Amino acid sequence: QQILAEIRENPSLAWEDFLVVFPEMPSYRTVVKRIFGRMGIPYRMTPGYTLVRDPSIVSVLSIFDLLEAQSWENLMNVFSSPFFDFNPKETARFSLETREEFAGVGFFPEKKWLGRWKNYQKLNKALAGLKKNTGTLSDWSTALLNLIEALGWHGCEAESSSMFYEICENLRGEDVVDRQTFRRILEYALESAEVEKSKGEFGVRIMGVLDSAGIETEIVFFGGATDAALPTAASRHEFFLPDGLKKELGLNHYRLQIARERLDIYRLKCGNRKIFFTYPTKVNGIEQSKSLMLFDLDEFPFDTPPVFSLTGTGRLWRLQDDWEKFMERFYDNGVFSFSATQLDKLATCPFRFYLEEVEGVFPYEVPSIEEDPALWGLIVHRAAQDAAVRFKGMIIDAQSAAGQKQLFEERLEFYLNNPESIDPHRATGFSPVVKEFLKPRVPIICRMFNTLTDQHIGHKIVDVEHKCTETIGKIVLTGKFDRIEENKDLVEVIDFKTGRDFPVVEKNAPDRNKFLDASGNPLPACLRFSNTQFILYYLLAKKHFSKDSLVIAWKLHFQEPDEIEKRYPHISGIADEFEKSIEELAERFLTRNFRFLPSRDNSCYYCDFRDFCPAKNE
Ligand code: SF4
């Protein structure tokens, strides 16, 4: 932006009158390409990097990481490298399916599952030559060259590829080494090979500060002048060789380095008309400070707006509610259709509802071992439903209660061993590690289920997983009840909860102003309760069965709680007002008098979008 401003102010300047230097080029190469490309500024970059930093060579080295550990990240690094010839569509599918299949349970290289992917077959075949412990340097060189040929490798640039082949040939020898040693030797050789050819014919000149000696320009930008980068960080040989020896050999040592850097800065300051030193105030969330070498210079902030536009280009991205999409998804024939779960999600956080239900986006999560409440909840729900389904229409007595308890335990064990039977994405099942930490939960959950079943002796099991649809004003509402019982004249809607706490349903609509519509007015009462699902269940059941209903929560949480059943009789007192406010909500949607804003409340803690949400930094 500053380069463009300078050109605007002084039209006699040409692109070649600008010089942009960085303490070291390799880490800035991609940034330069992206920013200059986006701004449309021509540039000529002197790469100034060693072969070990060349992206196409980094891809070759990533093969060694994969041989050490077949982790998801290592596999994806190889499959998604543009320098190998893998089918990119299959790579995208592989990424998606592995993230679904191994979410929460961690990626484990299950051979049968992986073997159905063509990219994996190709990779596995190519790796064969490197899957040994020791070999001569010649053997390793040959195996590596065979591998890159089998994977259709091509280098970033002709110069770097031919240098790489040359190095592999020069490494040949009869010394026997193991794979790690061969890799170290290869890396060391690559580190010594410098790639220097400039990219681009004309434009702003961009290079490392050391390369800029003797270049005369009108305006210089010195980027990345942080305390951490100037004096520059020590390189590998500086750690291992004693200072005395480095001096002796004429190698860089810290005194020489500081002197050289001072000289470079002095040279740039004196030899050019105008110089800008810039540094970021934060890198990866860590505060940065100006280099000590610039202590005598004044500084001023230069704000870079997150979204900017140039003449002739559009906005990069803007978040906005797309009402067309919303209506297409939920509105048809003069009515809106929602499930109780969707409306509950809307009440919890309209922004999250919008992302998931309207845009259909979900966060990109690398598969790792973590608590997966959704899958665990599904297993417990399904086991509890299976336990009751055989006794539908019967009044629970001691015998049928015993039958339910036995079935529940059996089904819980079964789903734990065969999660794929309830979730097709879990074809590989749980890894042994995950199974080990889930197993101790079984007896605890069974104890709770047994007590709850005994407490309901004398009630009639009407149905399990009972679906129903009712209309309220312009909203068609659907719900699925985990278990329906009849006790005297009362319909009991039982919901299984596998979370730690019972849902809270306030006695009145809370007077919260946090959800505002487009005019800044509080939203209808139905979106202000902490839990709307249970009120919706009450309304649905009352209409569906034409009987008075009671919502009950059964807690089946693995940390045995004191209270395992909670009844919500007070819902009948708030249902009428709630029903009216649902009608009001439909009107707000029709008049677009609603905004899908982040809720910023307790639910953020469990939200998958928390790392990407605008509320994150507040
Ligand atoms: S982090 Fe919080 S505010 Fe953001 S989407 Fe999730 S629940 Fe909503």
XYZ file of C-alpha atoms in Angstrom, residues 370-605:
236
model
C -10.315 -36.306 22.023
C -13.628 -36.573 23.795
C -16.297 -37.024 21.106
C -19.542 -36.261 22.947
C -21.643 -36.624 19.802
C -20.582 -40.218 19.112
C -20.672 -41.258 22.745
C -24.133 -39.681 23.081
C -25.317 -41.557 19.989
C -24.123 -44.885 21.403
C -25.886 -44.360 24.744
C -29.091 -43.147 23.062
C -29.220 -46.079 20.710
C -28.553 -48.615 23.478
C -31.300 -47.101 25.659
C -33.772 -47.140 22.774
C -32.902 -50.732 21.834
C -33.422 -51.754 25.456
C -36.998 -50.445 25.495
C -38.211 -51.191 21.977
C -39.089 -54.829 22.744
C -41.347 -53.709 25.594
C -43.382 -51.172 23.627
C -47.040 -51.112 24.660
C -46.276 -52.942 27.940
C -46.542 -51.689 31.485
C -43.120 -52.005 33.088
C -42.971 -54.631 35.830
C -40.015 -56.166 37.656
C -39.484 -58.763 34.933
C -39.564 -56.380 31.970
C -37.387 -53.940 33.924
C -34.780 -56.706 34.314
C -35.047 -57.428 30.583
C -34.424 -53.779 29.728
C -31.406 -53.569 32.012
C -29.822 -56.658 30.489
C -30.489 -55.478 26.945
C -29.106 -52.024 27.681
C -25.784 -53.421 28.855
C -25.534 -55.803 25.898
C -26.306 -53.090 23.364
C -23.885 -50.633 24.958
C -21.086 -53.203 24.670
C -22.143 -54.027 21.113
C -22.081 -50.415 19.874
C -18.783 -49.793 21.586
C -17.301 -52.671 19.591
C -19.210 -51.854 16.393
C -19.677 -48.073 16.166
C -19.975 -48.419 12.383
C -23.407 -49.999 12.875
C -24.791 -46.628 13.994
C -22.448 -44.293 12.154
C -21.320 -45.439 8.686
C -18.348 -43.068 8.929
C -16.884 -45.258 11.652
C -16.013 -48.232 9.440
C -12.652 -48.630 11.186
C -14.246 -48.790 14.657
C -12.571 -47.311 17.726
C -8.816 -47.557 18.125
C -7.684 -49.702 21.097
C -6.652 -46.540 23.017
C -10.093 -44.958 22.692
C -11.830 -48.220 23.596
C -9.744 -48.427 26.748
C -10.957 -45.084 28.045
C -14.588 -45.652 27.019
C -14.902 -49.120 28.599
C -14.926 -48.029 32.276
C -17.974 -45.889 31.510
C -20.175 -48.894 30.748
C -20.831 -50.113 34.334
C -21.445 -46.536 35.549
C -24.002 -45.770 32.843
C -25.647 -49.172 33.370
C -26.106 -48.456 37.095
C -27.889 -45.197 36.252
C -30.081 -46.807 33.611
C -31.047 -49.583 36.045
C -32.112 -47.117 38.745
C -34.112 -45.038 36.261
C -35.853 -48.119 34.878
C -36.829 -49.248 38.392
C -38.191 -45.783 39.152
C -40.564 -46.127 36.183
C -42.071 -49.499 37.088
C -45.817 -49.171 36.603
C -45.501 -46.791 33.628
C -46.416 -47.874 30.115
C -43.777 -47.645 27.359
C -45.623 -46.028 24.446
C -42.795 -45.674 21.947
C -39.106 -44.982 21.471
C -37.579 -42.545 18.990
C -41.069 -41.269 18.358
C -41.316 -38.729 15.531
C -44.053 -36.127 15.340
C -44.886 -33.024 13.335
C -47.213 -30.202 14.381
C -47.959 -26.730 13.048
C -47.721 -23.579 15.124
C -48.813 -20.503 13.159
C -46.547 -20.360 10.110
C -44.019 -22.814 11.524
C -44.140 -26.558 10.950
C -42.288 -28.120 13.814
C -40.873 -31.641 13.958
C -39.443 -33.450 16.925
C -38.116 -36.867 17.839
C -38.690 -38.081 21.402
C -36.200 -40.560 22.857
C -38.851 -42.393 24.868
C -42.559 -41.857 25.478
C -44.267 -43.283 28.544
C -47.777 -43.018 29.888
C -48.332 -42.660 33.593
C -52.013 -42.475 34.507
C -53.325 -39.677 32.256
C -50.012 -38.011 31.725
C -47.779 -38.432 28.665
C -44.142 -38.446 29.744
C -41.643 -37.262 27.166
C -38.291 -38.665 28.267
C -35.128 -37.189 26.855
C -31.753 -38.898 27.406
C -29.016 -36.483 28.356
C -25.407 -37.629 28.163
C -23.917 -34.251 29.138
C -22.827 -33.283 32.622
C -25.644 -30.844 33.508
C -29.412 -30.926 33.275
C -30.804 -28.295 30.903
C -32.139 -25.201 32.630
C -35.617 -23.986 31.646
C -36.447 -20.661 33.266
C -39.874 -20.021 34.787
C -40.291 -16.891 32.616
C -38.695 -15.694 29.411
C -35.447 -14.097 30.594
C -35.252 -10.390 30.016
C -32.104 -10.695 27.977
C -31.330 -8.095 25.402
C -28.405 -9.865 23.905
C -30.284 -11.054 20.828
C -31.407 -8.010 18.948
C -33.242 -7.830 15.691
C -32.236 -5.533 12.825
C -33.881 -2.570 14.599
C -32.181 -3.266 17.904
C -35.285 -4.705 19.635
C -35.078 -7.823 21.822
C -36.037 -11.024 20.077
C -39.212 -13.011 20.717
C -39.406 -14.808 24.044
C -38.976 -18.221 22.422
C -35.344 -17.406 21.629
C -34.514 -16.069 25.060
C -34.825 -19.239 27.153
C -31.626 -21.113 28.000
C -33.234 -24.275 26.653
C -36.020 -24.145 24.103
C -35.927 -27.812 23.141
C -37.876 -29.006 26.183
C -40.578 -26.340 25.793
C -40.932 -27.305 22.135
C -41.183 -30.985 23.138
C -43.935 -30.118 25.579
C -45.897 -28.214 22.933
C -45.401 -30.941 20.336
C -46.414 -33.757 22.702
C -49.460 -31.880 23.974
C -50.741 -31.285 20.438
C -49.714 -34.695 19.143
C -51.215 -36.842 21.912
C -54.008 -34.381 22.843
C -53.120 -34.994 26.481
C -51.290 -33.128 29.159
C -47.557 -33.837 28.983
C -44.555 -33.779 31.226
C -40.986 -33.440 30.004
C -38.445 -35.525 31.904
C -34.677 -35.673 31.471
C -32.728 -38.852 32.243
C -29.098 -38.222 32.873
C -26.760 -40.914 31.556
C -23.428 -39.259 32.181
C -20.290 -41.258 32.891
C -19.431 -39.272 36.019
C -22.159 -40.716 38.210
C -24.195 -37.671 39.291
C -26.299 -37.376 42.482
C -29.449 -36.501 40.576
C -30.248 -38.677 37.576
C -33.803 -37.626 36.739
C -35.249 -34.140 36.449
C -38.881 -33.264 35.806
C -40.045 -30.007 34.242
C -43.696 -29.549 35.343
C -43.425 -25.732 35.227
C -43.189 -25.772 31.416
C -46.992 -26.015 31.182
C -47.167 -22.520 32.738
C -45.004 -20.869 30.078
C -46.119 -22.832 27.030
C -48.866 -20.414 25.886
C -46.632 -17.353 25.843
C -43.923 -19.403 24.169
C -46.313 -20.580 21.456
C -47.340 -17.008 20.669
C -43.736 -15.929 20.395
C -43.061 -18.700 17.860
C -45.681 -17.093 15.640
C -43.950 -13.756 16.138
C -40.637 -15.335 15.135
C -42.109 -16.430 11.796
C -43.196 -12.835 11.155
C -39.690 -11.583 11.913
C -38.257 -14.016 9.391
C -40.773 -12.947 6.773
C -39.927 -9.274 7.268
C -36.197 -10.092 7.609
C -36.248 -8.347 10.927
C -33.638 -10.663 12.388
C -29.839 -10.909 12.516
C -27.786 -14.045 12.914
C -25.411 -12.630 15.513
C -22.938 -14.564 17.681
C -24.414 -15.223 21.116
C -21.093 -15.029 23.018
C -22.186 -17.032 26.028
C -21.337 -20.245 27.858
C -22.013 -22.335 24.775
C -18.894 -20.855 23.129
C -16.748 -23.110 25.273
